Amino acid sequence: MSIYENISLKEIILRRPFRVINGGWGMFISGEKAGKPFKLKFESSTLCNLKCIMCPRTKGLSRKLGVLTFENFKRVFDEINPPYLNLTGLGEPLLNQDIFKIISYARKKRSIVKLDTNATLLNQENIIRLINSNPSIISVSIDGVTKNSFEKIREGAKFEQVMENLKNIIKYRNEVKSKTQIHLFFVLQKDNIKDLIGFIELGSSIGVDVINGTLAISFGKAENKELRTISQKDIEILKKGLEDVRKQIKTRINIEGIDDFLENPENKEIRMKDKPCLFPWYSACITWDGYVVPCDKYCDNEIVFGNAFEEPFMKIWNNNKMKEFRKEISINKTQNVCQKCFCDESFLIKKLNPLYKTPIINRLSKRKNLKL
């Protein structure tokens, strides 16, 4: 939910009202076919200079490694023309030499663009090039506020250098009066649970715009269940610390998944199994080499609907395999990867409540198992 609070929805509605209305209607219907997606997750790279302990890339991938070229990006982007583009993936985007060109192109086409980075490569030249390419959001992943915890989790990174890079990009952003938001992102696990409060305080003190966080999840070969084994004592200490720090700082904090885990740490995967997912109706996910997959949790191409570099995206988006997947997920998360996912888009269902609660109109929806 957090990212949707930080993108300029009013701006999108003014510029692309039909896409917003069509997308909302498509999510409500939850039929086998869907219109052009509102959101596009395009993997910019699977190359990375780190070996983070919770990342499926560290555990080994079956698929090829590489980077998204501008030519391939442009071809698919122009067909979809998404209001929101997330240049994410299992690698570090700044290892892709075309990344600045990709961002600039999407922004000139009036898309909101979010980039995720580990900040290790944010030297002065890259800072200038990145800010000048004008991304809407730069999300910096930092999973510890001590040298020991940070470097244990983000193997290959140097804590002092990343902190300096982070401060430098905020400084430059402010100097040139860029409107780019800078976010911090934290993946909670047993080795850094005592760092979360300090992480929030750090973000507030150095002037980031938003502080985000989630729990270490299972995807690909990275089950990460052992990373979620946290003592009840540590959980209670953290809950009290969060209550206090939220009263002290004004920076926006979006850690709903962590809050949920702290309140009920047992069997989170089981609890999330029945939560609604609307991704197949509004959010497309494409790998660096063109494969259209259900979402980035299918990180090793466990399910592939087609290749957008070989045939038109919309043909893939509504082919028989994709329609069957939508039909399944509108009823339940039957796929193995989906059952491990912590996705909960109940907040989107709530926004569609007026439609679900309207007689006659509610009969048009294929979702019959919702608890409104």
Coordinates of C-alpha atoms in Angstrom, one line a residue, residues 217-362:
I217 CA 9.8 -12.8 2.5
S218 CA 10.1 -16.2 0.8
F219 CA 10.6 -16.1 -2.9
G220 CA 12.6 -18.1 -5.4
K221 CA 15.1 -20.3 -3.6
A222 CA 15.3 -17.9 -0.7
E223 CA 12.7 -19.3 1.7
N224 CA 14.0 -17.0 4.5
K225 CA 11.9 -18.6 7.2
E226 CA 14.9 -18.8 9.5
L227 CA 15.3 -15.0 9.0
R228 CA 11.8 -14.5 10.4
T229 CA 12.4 -16.5 13.6
I230 CA 12.4 -13.6 16.1
S231 CA 11.9 -13.9 19.8
Q232 CA 8.8 -12.5 21.4
K233 CA 10.9 -10.5 23.8
D234 CA 12.6 -8.7 20.8
I235 CA 9.2 -8.2 19.2
E236 CA 7.8 -6.5 22.3
I237 CA 10.8 -4.3 22.7
L238 CA 10.4 -3.2 19.0
K239 CA 6.7 -2.6 19.3
K240 CA 7.3 -0.2 22.2
G241 CA 10.1 1.5 20.4
L242 CA 8.0 2.0 17.3
E243 CA 5.2 3.5 19.4
D244 CA 7.7 6.0 20.9
V245 CA 9.5 7.0 17.7
R246 CA 6.3 7.6 15.8
K247 CA 5.5 10.3 18.3
Q248 CA 8.8 11.9 17.9
I249 CA 9.4 12.2 14.2
K250 CA 7.4 13.8 11.4
T251 CA 8.8 11.8 8.4
R252 CA 6.3 9.5 6.9
I253 CA 6.7 5.9 7.9
N254 CA 5.2 3.0 5.8
I255 CA 5.9 -0.4 7.4
E256 CA 2.4 -2.0 7.4
G257 CA 3.9 -5.5 6.7
I258 CA 6.2 -5.2 9.7
D259 CA 3.4 -3.9 11.9
D260 CA 1.3 -6.9 10.9
F261 CA 4.0 -9.3 11.7
L262 CA 4.8 -7.8 15.1
E263 CA 1.1 -8.1 16.1
N264 CA 0.8 -11.7 15.0
P265 CA 4.2 -13.3 14.1
E266 CA 2.9 -16.8 13.9
N267 CA 2.0 -18.4 10.5
K268 CA 2.1 -15.2 8.5
E269 CA 2.2 -17.1 5.2
I270 CA -0.9 -19.0 6.2
R271 CA -2.7 -15.8 7.2
M272 CA -1.8 -14.1 3.9
K273 CA -2.9 -17.1 1.7
D274 CA -6.5 -15.9 1.5
K275 CA -5.7 -12.2 1.1
P276 CA -6.8 -10.7 -2.3
C277 CA -4.3 -10.0 -5.1
L278 CA -5.2 -7.7 -8.0
F279 CA -1.8 -7.6 -9.7
P280 CA -2.8 -9.5 -12.8
W281 CA -5.4 -6.8 -13.7
Y282 CA -3.3 -3.7 -13.2
S283 CA 0.4 -4.5 -12.8
A284 CA 2.6 -6.2 -15.4
C285 CA 6.0 -7.6 -14.6
I286 CA 8.7 -8.1 -17.3
T287 CA 12.2 -9.5 -16.9
W288 CA 15.2 -7.8 -18.4
D289 CA 15.1 -10.2 -21.3
G290 CA 11.4 -9.8 -22.1
Y291 CA 9.6 -12.6 -20.2
V292 CA 6.2 -11.6 -18.9
V293 CA 5.6 -13.2 -15.5
P294 CA 2.8 -12.8 -12.9
C295 CA 4.9 -10.6 -10.6
D296 CA 8.5 -10.2 -9.3
K297 CA 7.9 -13.0 -6.7
Y298 CA 8.1 -15.4 -9.7
C299 CA 11.8 -14.4 -9.8
D300 CA 13.0 -17.6 -11.5
N301 CA 10.4 -17.6 -14.2
E302 CA 8.3 -20.3 -12.5
I303 CA 5.4 -19.2 -14.7
V304 CA 5.9 -17.4 -18.1
F305 CA 3.1 -16.1 -20.2
G306 CA 5.2 -15.1 -23.2
N307 CA 8.1 -12.8 -24.3
A308 CA 7.3 -9.2 -25.0
F309 CA 10.4 -8.8 -27.2
E310 CA 9.1 -11.5 -29.5
E311 CA 5.4 -10.7 -29.8
P312 CA 3.1 -7.8 -28.9
F313 CA 2.7 -7.3 -25.1
M314 CA -1.1 -7.0 -25.2
K315 CA -1.4 -10.3 -27.1
I316 CA 0.5 -11.9 -24.2
W317 CA -1.4 -9.9 -21.5
N318 CA -4.7 -11.5 -22.6
N319 CA -3.6 -14.9 -24.0
N320 CA -5.2 -18.1 -22.7
K321 CA -2.5 -18.8 -20.1
M322 CA -2.8 -15.4 -18.6
K323 CA -6.6 -15.6 -18.6
E324 CA -6.5 -18.9 -16.8
F325 CA -4.1 -17.5 -14.2
R326 CA -6.5 -14.5 -13.6
K327 CA -9.4 -16.9 -13.2
E328 CA -7.5 -19.0 -10.6
I329 CA -6.2 -16.1 -8.5
S330 CA -9.6 -14.3 -8.4
I331 CA -10.8 -17.4 -6.5
N332 CA -7.7 -18.3 -4.4
K333 CA -3.9 -18.2 -4.4
T334 CA -3.6 -21.7 -5.8
Q335 CA -0.1 -21.4 -7.2
N336 CA 2.8 -22.4 -5.0
V337 CA 4.6 -19.1 -5.3
C338 CA 1.4 -17.1 -4.6
Q339 CA 0.8 -19.2 -1.4
K340 CA 4.1 -18.0 0.0
C341 CA 3.4 -14.3 -0.8
F342 CA 2.6 -11.7 1.8
C343 CA 0.6 -9.6 -0.7
D344 CA -2.6 -8.2 0.8
E345 CA -4.5 -5.7 -1.4
S346 CA -7.5 -5.4 0.8
F347 CA -7.0 -1.7 0.7
L348 CA -7.8 -1.7 -3.0
I349 CA -10.8 -3.8 -2.5
K350 CA -12.0 -1.3 0.1
K351 CA -11.6 1.5 -2.5
L352 CA -13.9 -0.5 -4.8
N353 CA -16.4 -1.2 -2.0
P354 CA -19.1 1.2 -3.4
L355 CA -19.2 -1.0 -6.6
Y356 CA -19.3 -4.2 -4.6
K357 CA -22.1 -3.0 -2.4
T358 CA -24.2 -1.6 -5.3
P359 CA -27.1 -4.0 -6.2
I360 CA -27.0 -5.3 -9.8
I361 CA -23.5 -3.8 -10.4
N362 CA -21.9 -6.1 -7.9

